[in-house]
Short mmCIF file of C-alpha atoms in Angstrom, two decimals:
data_model
loop_
_atom_site.label_atom_id
_atom_site.label_comp_id
_atom_site.label_asym_id
_atom_site.label_seq_id
_atom_site.Cartn_x
_atom_site.Cartn_y
_atom_site.Cartn_z
CA UNK L 855 33.62 331.38 -107.39
CA UNK L 856 33.81 334.42 -105.15
CA UNK L 857 33.43 336.87 -108.03
CA UNK L 858 30.52 334.86 -109.49
CA UNK L 859 28.74 334.94 -106.14
CA UNK L 860 29.30 338.66 -105.90
CA UNK L 861 27.84 339.03 -109.37
CA UNK L 862 24.72 337.10 -108.34
CA UNK L 863 24.41 339.22 -105.22
CA UNK L 864 24.65 342.39 -107.29
CA UNK L 865 22.00 341.15 -109.71
CA UNK L 866 19.64 340.26 -106.89
CA UNK L 867 20.18 343.57 -105.18
CA UNK L 868 19.56 345.50 -108.39
CA UNK L 869 16.53 343.42 -109.30
CA UNK L 870 14.82 343.44 -105.93
CA UNK L 871 16.23 346.39 -104.04
CA UNK L 872 16.67 349.07 -106.64
CA UNK L 873 13.20 350.62 -106.55
CA UNK L 874 12.87 353.56 -104.20
CA UNK L 875 15.54 352.44 -101.78
CA UNK L 876 17.69 355.56 -102.03
CA UNK L 877 15.21 358.25 -101.14
CA UNK L 878 11.59 359.32 -101.14
CA UNK L 879 9.35 357.36 -103.49
CA UNK L 880 8.70 359.16 -106.75
CA UNK L 881 5.28 357.50 -107.08
CA UNK L 882 2.35 359.92 -107.06
CA UNK L 883 0.69 360.38 -103.70
CA UNK L 884 -2.48 358.31 -103.28
CA UNK L 885 -4.69 359.18 -100.29
CA UNK L 886 -5.23 356.20 -97.99
CA UNK L 887 -9.01 356.51 -98.29
CA UNK L 888 -10.58 357.48 -101.61
CA UNK L 889 -13.84 357.41 -99.67
CA UNK L 890 -14.72 357.16 -96.00
CA UNK L 891 -14.60 355.03 -93.93
CA UNK L 892 -11.08 353.94 -94.74
CA UNK L 893 -10.78 350.26 -95.61
CA UNK L 894 -7.02 349.84 -95.29
CA UNK L 895 -5.40 346.47 -96.03
CA UNK L 896 -4.83 344.24 -93.04
CA UNK L 897 -1.36 344.62 -91.55
CA UNK L 898 0.61 341.40 -91.70
CA UNK L 899 2.23 340.41 -88.43
CA UNK L 900 5.54 339.84 -90.15
CA UNK L 901 8.27 340.65 -87.68
CA UNK L 902 11.70 342.10 -88.30
CA UNK L 903 13.84 340.70 -86.68
CA UNK L 904 12.64 337.10 -86.31
CA UNK L 905 9.70 336.43 -84.03
CA UNK L 906 11.69 335.22 -81.01
CA UNK L 907 14.06 338.18 -81.02
CA UNK L 908 11.16 340.57 -81.65
CA UNK L 909 9.23 339.28 -78.63
CA UNK L 910 12.35 339.43 -76.47
CA UNK L 911 13.00 343.07 -77.37
CA UNK L 912 9.35 344.00 -76.85
CA UNK L 913 9.38 342.49 -73.38
CA UNK L 914 12.58 344.33 -72.45
CA UNK L 915 10.86 347.65 -73.13
CA UNK L 916 7.60 346.63 -71.48
CA UNK L 917 9.35 345.45 -68.32
CA UNK L 918 11.23 348.73 -67.87
CA UNK L 919 9.88 351.05 -65.18
CA UNK L 920 9.52 353.98 -67.56
CA UNK L 921 7.25 352.13 -69.98
CA UNK L 922 4.31 352.10 -67.56
CA UNK L 923 4.98 354.93 -65.11
CA UNK L 924 2.91 354.95 -61.95
CA UNK L 925 2.25 357.13 -58.98
CA UNK L 926 -0.15 357.79 -56.12
CA UNK L 927 -2.25 360.91 -56.50
CA UNK L 928 -4.91 362.57 -54.40
CA UNK L 929 -8.25 362.32 -56.17
CA UNK L 930 -10.77 364.19 -54.07
CA UNK L 931 -9.92 362.97 -50.58
CA UNK L 932 -8.72 359.56 -51.67
CA UNK L 933 -5.19 358.53 -52.57
CA UNK L 934 -5.40 356.65 -55.86
CA UNK L 935 -2.75 354.58 -57.60
CA UNK L 936 -2.51 355.64 -61.24
CA UNK L 937 -0.73 353.46 -63.80
CA UNK L 938 -0.13 355.10 -67.16
CA UNK L 939 -0.66 352.51 -69.91
CA UNK L 940 -0.69 354.81 -72.91
CA UNK L 941 2.27 353.04 -74.53
CA UNK L 942 0.36 349.76 -74.26
CA UNK L 943 -2.67 351.41 -75.85
CA UNK L 944 -0.68 352.53 -78.90
CA UNK L 945 1.53 349.37 -78.96
CA UNK L 946 4.74 351.37 -78.78
CA UNK L 947 6.91 348.43 -77.71
CA UNK L 948 6.45 346.79 -81.13
CA UNK L 949 7.90 349.86 -82.84
CA UNK L 950 10.81 349.98 -80.37
CA UNK L 951 11.53 346.27 -80.88
CA UNK L 952 11.85 346.92 -84.62
CA UNK L 953 14.36 349.71 -84.01
CA UNK L 954 12.15 352.80 -84.18
CA UNK L 955 13.33 355.31 -81.55
CA UNK L 956 13.21 358.69 -83.31
CA UNK L 957 17.01 358.96 -83.42
CA UNK L 958 18.13 361.76 -85.70
CA UNK L 959 14.69 363.35 -85.91
CA UNK L 960 13.69 366.83 -84.75
CA UNK L 961 10.17 367.71 -83.62
CA UNK L 962 9.09 371.33 -83.29
CA UNK L 963 6.84 372.37 -80.40
CA UNK L 964 4.94 375.65 -80.32
CA UNK L 965 3.57 376.07 -76.83
CA UNK L 966 3.21 378.33 -73.81
CA UNK L 967 6.42 377.62 -71.92
CA UNK L 968 9.22 375.17 -71.29
CA UNK L 969 11.96 374.57 -68.76
CA UNK L 970 14.93 373.36 -70.78
CA UNK L 971 16.54 371.98 -67.61
CA UNK L 972 13.47 369.88 -66.82
CA UNK L 973 14.61 366.37 -65.93
CA UNK L 974 13.18 364.69 -69.03
CA UNK L 975 14.33 367.38 -71.46
CA UNK L 976 17.78 368.58 -70.41
CA UNK L 977 20.14 368.80 -73.43
CA UNK L 978 17.32 367.87 -75.82
CA UNK L 979 15.75 371.27 -76.58
CA UNK L 980 16.78 374.23 -78.73
CA UNK L 981 14.74 377.37 -78.09
CA UNK L 982 14.02 379.73 -80.97
CA UNK L 983 13.22 383.33 -80.10
CA UNK L 984 12.56 384.87 -76.69
CA UNK L 985 11.35 382.71 -73.81
CA UNK L 986 9.41 384.16 -70.90
CA UNK L 987 9.18 381.66 -68.02
CA UNK L 988 5.65 380.90 -66.82
CA UNK L 989 4.23 378.52 -64.26
CA UNK L 990 1.92 376.48 -66.50
CA UNK L 991 4.29 373.61 -67.29
CA UNK L 992 2.16 372.86 -70.35
CA UNK L 993 4.92 373.10 -72.94
CA UNK L 994 7.32 370.89 -71.02
CA UNK L 995 4.53 368.34 -70.52
CA UNK L 996 3.90 368.20 -74.26
CA UNK L 997 7.63 368.07 -75.04
CA UNK L 998 8.19 365.28 -72.51
CA UNK L 999 5.41 363.17 -74.02
CA UNK L 1000 7.03 363.57 -77.44
CA UNK L 1001 10.70 363.00 -76.62
CA UNK L 1002 11.33 362.66 -72.88
CA UNK L 1003 14.56 360.86 -72.05
CA UNK L 1004 14.80 357.12 -71.65
CA UNK L 1005 16.85 355.94 -68.70
CA UNK L 1006 17.18 359.49 -67.42
CA UNK L 1007 15.31 362.14 -65.56
CA UNK L 1008 13.77 361.63 -62.17
CA UNK L 1009 14.39 358.52 -60.07
CA UNK L 1010 10.92 358.83 -58.57
CA UNK L 1011 8.36 356.08 -59.34
CA UNK L 1012 6.67 358.34 -61.90
CA UNK L 1013 9.75 358.38 -64.12
CA UNK L 1014 8.74 358.11 -67.77
CA UNK L 1015 10.02 358.50 -71.31
CA UNK L 1016 8.57 360.06 -74.43
CA UNK L 1017 7.28 358.13 -77.41
CA UNK L 1018 10.25 359.14 -79.59
CA UNK L 1019 12.78 359.08 -76.75
CA UNK L 1020 15.79 359.51 -79.04
CA UNK L 1021 14.38 362.51 -80.92
CA UNK L 1022 15.43 366.12 -80.35
CA UNK L 1023 13.19 369.16 -79.97
CA UNK L 1024 13.05 372.77 -81.15
CA UNK L 1025 10.72 375.05 -79.19
CA UNK L 1026 9.09 378.38 -79.88
CA UNK L 1027 6.94 380.11 -77.30
CA UNK L 1028 3.38 380.96 -78.31
CA UNK L 1029 1.51 383.55 -76.28
CA UNK L 1030 -1.66 381.80 -75.13
CA UNK L 1031 -2.27 384.11 -72.19
CA UNK L 1032 -4.70 386.50 -73.86
CA UNK L 1033 -7.62 386.00 -76.22
CA UNK L 1034 -8.15 387.27 -79.72
CA UNK L 1035 -11.62 388.38 -80.64
CA UNK L 1036 -13.52 385.24 -81.53
CA UNK L 1037 -12.18 383.07 -78.70
CA UNK L 1038 -15.60 382.72 -77.06
CA UNK L 1039 -17.30 379.56 -78.36
CA UNK L 1040 -20.51 379.65 -80.36
CA UNK L 1041 -20.70 383.42 -80.74
CA UNK L 1042 -20.37 384.06 -84.45
CA UNK L 1043 -20.32 387.81 -83.96
CA UNK L 1044 -17.01 387.52 -82.10
CA UNK L 1045 -15.41 385.80 -85.07
CA UNK L 1046 -17.01 388.25 -87.47
CA UNK L 1047 -15.30 391.22 -85.81
CA UNK L 1048 -11.84 389.98 -86.76
CA UNK L 1049 -10.24 392.53 -89.04
CA UNK L 1050 -7.80 391.78 -91.84
CA UNK L 1051 -4.96 392.75 -89.52
CA UNK L 1052 -6.36 390.48 -86.78
CA UNK L 1053 -6.41 387.59 -89.24
CA UNK L 1054 -2.79 388.20 -90.23
CA UNK L 1055 -1.78 388.51 -86.58
CA UNK L 1056 -3.53 385.23 -85.75
CA UNK L 1057 -1.59 383.43 -88.48
CA UNK L 1058 1.70 384.87 -87.29
CA UNK L 1059 0.93 384.16 -83.66
CA UNK L 1060 -0.20 380.55 -83.92
CA UNK L 1061 1.05 379.13 -87.20
CA UNK L 1062 4.69 380.00 -87.72
CA UNK L 1063 5.90 376.89 -89.55
CA UNK L 1064 9.10 378.32 -90.98
CA UNK L 1065 11.11 378.17 -87.76
CA UNK L 1066 10.47 374.43 -87.70
CA UNK L 1067 11.63 373.98 -91.29
CA UNK L 1068 14.73 376.11 -90.68
CA UNK L 1069 15.63 373.88 -87.72
CA UNK L 1070 15.24 370.71 -89.78
CA UNK L 1071 12.09 369.56 -88.01
CA UNK L 1072 9.76 367.28 -89.96
CA UNK L 1073 6.85 367.58 -87.52
CA UNK L 1074 5.39 370.45 -85.52
CA UNK L 1075 3.11 369.96 -82.53
CA UNK L 1076 0.28 372.40 -81.78
CA UNK L 1077 -1.29 371.36 -78.49
CA UNK L 1078 -3.53 374.39 -78.33
CA UNK L 1079 -7.00 374.99 -79.68
CA UNK L 1080 -9.31 377.79 -80.66
CA UNK L 1081 -12.67 377.34 -79.01
CA UNK L 1082 -15.79 376.74 -80.99
CA UNK L 1083 -16.29 373.49 -82.94
CA UNK L 1084 -15.59 373.87 -86.66
CA UNK L 1085 -19.08 372.65 -87.62
CA UNK L 1086 -20.75 375.60 -85.88
CA UNK L 1087 -19.22 378.24 -88.13
CA UNK L 1088 -20.21 378.94 -91.74
CA UNK L 1089 -17.63 377.92 -94.32
CA UNK L 1090 -17.47 381.37 -95.90
CA UNK L 1091 -16.76 382.96 -92.51
CA UNK L 1092 -13.96 380.50 -91.71
CA UNK L 1093 -12.40 380.86 -95.15
CA UNK L 1094 -12.47 384.65 -94.86
CA UNK L 1095 -11.05 384.93 -91.36
CA UNK L 1096 -8.51 382.10 -91.48
CA UNK L 1097 -7.12 382.50 -94.99
CA UNK L 1098 -3.72 383.64 -93.72
CA UNK L 1099 -3.56 380.84 -91.15
CA UNK L 1100 -4.43 378.28 -93.81
CA UNK L 1101 -1.81 379.72 -96.16
CA UNK L 1102 0.85 379.34 -93.46
CA UNK L 1103 -0.20 375.76 -92.79
CA UNK L 1104 -0.33 374.91 -96.49
CA UNK L 1105 3.37 375.74 -97.03
CA UNK L 1106 2.68 376.56 -100.67
CA UNK L 1107 5.54 375.84 -103.02
CA UNK L 1108 7.01 373.14 -100.78
CA UNK L 1109 6.83 369.64 -102.34
CA UNK L 1110 4.36 367.34 -100.52
CA UNK L 1111 7.18 365.05 -99.43
CA UNK L 1112 8.97 367.94 -97.70
CA UNK L 1113 6.11 369.70 -95.95
CA UNK L 1114 6.32 369.95 -92.17
CA UNK L 1115 3.61 367.67 -90.77
CA UNK L 1116 1.31 369.64 -88.43
CA UNK L 1117 -0.31 367.83 -85.49
CA UNK L 1118 -3.15 369.73 -83.83
CA UNK L 1119 -5.03 368.85 -80.63
CA UNK L 1120 -8.79 368.68 -81.32
CA UNK L 1121 -9.80 370.60 -78.21
CA UNK L 1122 -11.19 369.85 -74.77
CA UNK L 1123 -14.69 371.30 -75.09
CA UNK L 1124 -16.49 368.13 -74.03
CA UNK L 1125 -16.93 369.48 -70.52
CA UNK L 1126 -17.03 373.21 -71.40
CA UNK L 1127 -20.05 375.43 -71.11
CA UNK L 1128 -21.38 378.40 -72.98
CA UNK L 1129 -21.01 381.08 -70.37
CA UNK L 1130 -21.23 379.90 -66.75
CA UNK L 1131 -22.71 376.45 -66.09
CA UNK L 1132 -23.93 377.42 -62.63
CA UNK L 1133 -26.32 379.85 -64.29
CA UNK L 1134 -27.90 377.10 -66.32
CA UNK L 1135 -25.95 377.57 -69.55
CA UNK L 1136 -25.84 374.41 -71.65
CA UNK L 1137 -22.62 372.47 -72.25
CA UNK L 1138 -20.97 372.87 -75.62
CA UNK L 1139 -21.37 369.15 -76.48
CA UNK L 1140 -19.03 369.49 -79.48
CA UNK L 1141 -19.59 367.28 -82.50
CA UNK L 1142 -16.26 368.15 -84.18
CA UNK L 1143 -12.78 369.56 -83.38
CA UNK L 1144 -12.23 373.22 -82.64
CA UNK L 1145 -11.55 375.80 -85.32
CA UNK L 1146 -7.77 375.39 -85.47
CA UNK L 1147 -7.83 371.60 -85.64
CA UNK L 1148 -10.74 371.59 -88.08
CA UNK L 1149 -9.41 374.03 -90.68
CA UNK L 1150 -8.86 371.19 -93.14
CA UNK L 1151 -12.63 370.83 -93.42
CA UNK L 1152 -12.83 374.11 -95.33
CA UNK L 1153 -9.27 374.16 -96.70
CA UNK L 1154 -8.81 370.77 -98.48
CA UNK L 1155 -5.19 371.60 -99.33
CA UNK L 1156 -4.32 370.94 -95.67
CA UNK L 1157 -5.72 367.44 -95.35
CA UNK L 1158 -2.68 365.47 -96.50
CA UNK L 1159 -0.27 366.85 -93.89
CA UNK L 1160 -2.32 368.45 -91.07
CA UNK L 1161 -3.80 366.03 -88.53
CA UNK L 1162 -6.45 366.57 -85.86
CA UNK L 1163 -6.12 364.39 -82.75
CA UNK L 1164 -8.86 363.46 -80.29
CA UNK L 1165 -8.22 361.84 -76.90
CA UNK L 1166 -9.27 358.51 -75.45
CA UNK L 1167 -9.26 357.69 -71.75
CA UNK L 1168 -7.62 354.78 -70.00
CA UNK L 1169 -10.71 352.71 -70.80
CA UNK L 1170 -9.97 353.24 -74.48
CA UNK L 1171 -13.16 355.23 -75.12
CA UNK L 1172 -13.42 358.85 -76.23
CA UNK L 1173 -12.60 360.93 -73.16
CA UNK L 1174 -15.45 362.99 -71.70
CA UNK L 1175 -13.45 366.18 -72.17
CA UNK L 1176 -12.42 365.57 -75.79
CA UNK L 1177 -13.94 366.96 -78.94
CA UNK L 1178 -14.71 364.09 -81.37
CA UNK L 1179 -13.54 363.92 -84.99
CA UNK L 1180 -16.96 364.70 -86.49
CA UNK L 1181 -16.79 366.40 -89.88
CA UNK L 1182 -12.97 366.42 -89.71
CA UNK L 1183 -12.84 362.60 -89.65
CA UNK L 1184 -10.95 362.25 -92.92
CA UNK L 1185 -7.80 363.79 -91.37
CA UNK L 1186 -8.41 362.84 -87.73
CA UNK L 1187 -7.38 360.00 -85.42
CA UNK L 1188 -7.38 359.18 -81.71
CA UNK L 1189 -4.61 358.73 -79.14
CA UNK L 1190 -4.52 358.37 -75.33
CA UNK L 1191 -4.99 361.62 -73.41
CA UNK L 1192 -5.99 360.75 -69.85
CA UNK L 1193 -3.69 360.32 -66.84
CA UNK L 1194 -0.47 360.58 -68.80
CA UNK L 1195 2.24 360.69 -66.15
CA UNK L 1196 5.20 363.00 -65.98
CA UNK L 1197 7.69 362.96 -63.13
CA UNK L 1198 5.70 364.08 -60.08
CA UNK L 1199 2.44 364.99 -61.82
CA UNK L 1200 -0.31 364.00 -64.22
CA UNK L 1201 -0.83 365.43 -67.67
CA UNK L 1202 -3.57 365.02 -70.25
CA UNK L 1203 -6.17 366.37 -72.61
CA UNK L 1204 -6.00 366.42 -76.38
CA UNK L 1205 -2.69 368.23 -75.77
CA UNK L 1206 -1.20 364.95 -74.58
CA UNK L 1207 -2.89 362.96 -77.34
CA UNK L 1208 -1.44 365.27 -80.01
CA UNK L 1209 2.01 364.96 -78.45
CA UNK L 1210 1.83 361.15 -78.69
CA UNK L 1211 0.95 361.40 -82.39
CA UNK L 1212 3.82 363.84 -83.01
CA UNK L 1213 6.24 361.48 -81.29
CA UNK L 1214 4.88 358.55 -83.27
CA UNK L 1215 5.43 360.38 -86.54
CA UNK L 1216 9.04 360.99 -85.49
CA UNK L 1217 9.41 357.24 -84.95
CA UNK L 1218 8.09 356.50 -88.43
CA UNK L 1219 10.16 359.23 -90.05
CA UNK L 1220 13.32 357.64 -88.62
CA UNK L 1221 12.17 354.05 -89.22
CA UNK L 1222 11.63 354.62 -92.92
CA UNK L 1223 15.14 355.80 -93.74
CA UNK L 1224 17.76 353.80 -95.57
CA UNK L 1225 21.20 352.94 -94.22
CA UNK L 1226 22.56 356.25 -95.52
CA UNK L 1227 19.87 358.23 -93.73
CA UNK L 1228 17.87 359.09 -96.87
CA UNK L 1229 14.12 359.34 -96.31
CA UNK L 1230 12.06 356.68 -98.06
CA UNK L 1231 8.62 358.06 -97.22
CA UNK L 1232 7.68 361.70 -97.61
CA UNK L 1233 5.47 363.71 -95.28
CA UNK L 1234 2.18 362.98 -97.01
CA UNK L 1235 3.05 359.29 -97.20
CA UNK L 1236 3.84 359.19 -93.48
CA UNK L 1237 0.56 360.84 -92.50
CA UNK L 1238 -1.31 358.51 -94.85
CA UNK L 1239 0.37 355.50 -93.27
CA UNK L 1240 -0.43 356.62 -89.74
CA UNK L 1241 -4.09 357.03 -90.67
CA UNK L 1242 -4.38 353.86 -92.74
CA UNK L 1243 -2.86 351.67 -90.01
CA UNK L 1244 -4.91 353.07 -87.11
CA UNK L 1245 -7.01 350.51 -85.24
CA UNK L 1246 -10.56 350.57 -86.60
CA UNK L 1247 -11.83 347.47 -84.82
CA UNK L 1248 -14.79 347.47 -82.45
CA UNK L 1249 -15.69 350.87 -81.06
CA UNK L 1250 -12.99 352.57 -83.15
CA UNK L 1251 -15.03 351.89 -86.29
CA UNK L 1252 -17.17 354.87 -85.22
CA UNK L 1253 -15.56 357.43 -87.48
CA UNK L 1254 -17.66 360.30 -86.12
CA UNK L 1255 -15.87 359.85 -82.81
CA UNK L 1256 -12.47 358.41 -83.72
CA UNK L 1257 -11.92 359.32 -87.37
CA UNK L 1258 -9.51 356.73 -88.77
CA UNK L 1259 -9.28 355.01 -85.40
CA UNK L 1260 -6.78 354.62 -82.55
CA UNK L 1261 -3.07 355.17 -83.18
CA UNK L 1262 -1.37 351.76 -83.64
CA UNK L 1263 2.43 351.71 -83.82
CA UNK L 1264 2.60 347.94 -84.24
CA UNK L 1265 0.59 348.10 -87.47
CA UNK L 1266 2.38 351.27 -88.63
CA UNK L 1267 5.81 349.62 -88.43
CA UNK L 1268 4.79 346.26 -89.94
CA UNK L 1269 4.14 345.54 -93.62
CA UNK L 1270 0.57 346.34 -94.66
CA UNK L 1271 -0.99 343.75 -96.91
CA UNK L 1272 1.03 341.68 -99.37
CA UNK L 1273 4.69 342.45 -100.09
CA UNK L 1274 5.97 342.94 -103.64
CA UNK L 1275 9.36 343.41 -105.24
CA UNK L 1276 8.61 346.98 -106.32
CA UNK L 1277 6.12 349.81 -105.92
CA UNK L 1278 2.43 349.17 -106.55
CA UNK L 1279 2.60 351.54 -109.54
CA UNK L 1280 5.06 349.19 -111.27
CA UNK L 1281 3.19 346.81 -113.61
CA UNK L 1282 6.07 344.32 -113.23
CA UNK L 1283 5.81 344.15 -109.44
CA UNK L 1284 5.93 340.55 -108.20
CA UNK L 1285 4.76 339.07 -104.89
CA UNK L 1286 7.53 338.60 -102.36
CA UNK L 1287 7.40 336.19 -99.43
CA UNK L 1288 10.56 336.40 -97.30
CA UNK L 1289 9.75 333.10 -95.64
CA UNK L 1290 9.61 331.31 -99.00
CA UNK L 1291 12.55 333.07 -100.67
CA UNK L 1292 15.63 330.88 -100.93
CA UNK L 1293 18.70 330.14 -103.01
CA UNK L 1294 19.95 326.65 -102.29
CA UNK L 1295 22.24 324.03 -103.75
CA UNK L 1296 25.83 322.91 -103.47
CA UNK L 1297 26.81 325.07 -106.42
CA UNK L 1298 26.50 328.17 -104.29
CA UNK L 1299 28.27 326.91 -101.18
CA UNK L 1300 29.45 329.15 -98.36
CA UNK L 1301 31.00 331.59 -100.80
CA UNK L 1302 27.57 332.81 -101.79
CA UNK L 1303 26.60 333.66 -98.23
CA UNK L 1304 29.97 335.33 -97.64
CA UNK L 1305 29.67 337.39 -100.80
CA UNK L 1306 26.19 338.57 -99.94
CA UNK L 1307 27.38 339.91 -96.61
CA UNK L 1308 24.98 342.66 -95.54
CA UNK L 1309 23.14 342.95 -98.89
CA UNK L 1310 19.39 343.26 -98.36
CA UNK L 1311 16.30 342.85 -100.51
CA UNK L 1312 13.79 345.70 -100.55
CA UNK L 1313 10.15 344.59 -100.62
CA UNK L 1314 7.24 347.02 -100.65
CA UNK L 1315 3.93 346.73 -98.84
CA UNK L 1316 0.56 347.86 -100.19
CA UNK L 1317 1.16 351.41 -98.96
CA UNK L 1318 4.49 351.44 -100.86
CA UNK L 1319 6.65 351.45 -97.75
CA UNK L 1320 9.97 349.57 -98.09
CA UNK L 1321 10.97 346.70 -95.81
CA UNK L 1322 14.43 345.17 -96.03
CA UNK L 1323 15.41 341.53 -95.63
CA UNK L 1324 18.97 340.13 -95.56
CA UNK L 1325 19.58 338.35 -98.86
CA UNK L 1326 21.97 335.92 -97.19
CA UNK L 1327 19.11 334.55 -95.08
CA UNK L 1328 17.69 332.97 -98.23
CA UNK L 1329 20.89 331.08 -99.06
CA UNK L 1330 21.36 327.57 -97.74
#
């Protein structure tokens, strides 16, 4: 009886779990939106583990002090209590309750500076290349939002943790202290004066992806922007002056599944001015991301793995300072970027919003691995999933502002649409309902459940992501 039960378990595992469960799907990449706006399938609220345990775990995270850090800050002449609810806005607790923590993942950060002994980052950061200490604190703010420690760091009320709190970081300093020609917004002549050598230097300065790949990082965060919305520059000028930058970002010759995902802040030109506002110069009023974040508009080869991120405020609306998605909407989404709290200070801008997206991608990269650590979704599939599961309800349906919508980690870690026993490209795929699946009868007895042990069924959602269910749960 025992051997027969084991045979049945093996058959079930081979039949239902043998498609794509040992590595990245071999199915061809299909963009989430063949046209815009994206009409992604509705995410089922199927929970793993069961609903009661899921809600219990969610509440444990939400009740912890670090989940909603708070502090009193001087705003003008008034002391104001600030509560940071960005994890609520992106529904991070649902991802945590399902086991997504970023463990085993590495995120690269290219930024101005970092203090590797900073309370949230100690023992989590490897620095590549020289590091000149500065006073900006920008890099450590970004890094903390991505992977700040959980249960560690400061004991002050503003203690916090990063989105992917179990992830590790690799950091390379980027010199943001001086401008290249072309850094003044809306002056085409400044961009036109870039020489061939300037263009090569710009690519080397801002878009070194190879250090991230060498360190094993799957994501790189660029929380810096080049001023001047992408829509205000002629395509031929952008393609001529940024060809080396685009080539670095493209990672030519690297399979789509293995490309380093690049997350780029859209820019904070919403409250900028051309020249000096006091002299009557008009505000920029950007309609699209800055040049760096918007390169995918004119270089389509970047769109599947380079994301632009705009910022929403605590009210959930596009922040006054943030560039909107505009003509970059097909590879753009929104995340919180206002009053993000670090120990002892506030942090924000599209820098913070980009960091939250980078951390979220680290969560998904870890979540979609099998028990042996093999990746089940490649880089382009992960970016597609993040975009397709973004919240597009209500105000977020305005793609000119929010692109694909607001980052939603609950939807990203739950099955999207109907589940099937194999990939959508398989003509023999069959619907799979874990609640209805069962093997019952006295003939099986307890031996069947014992033989199944930890064997799981792999079912695939409509974005071809695998979800695993214990086969023994269907035996009674």
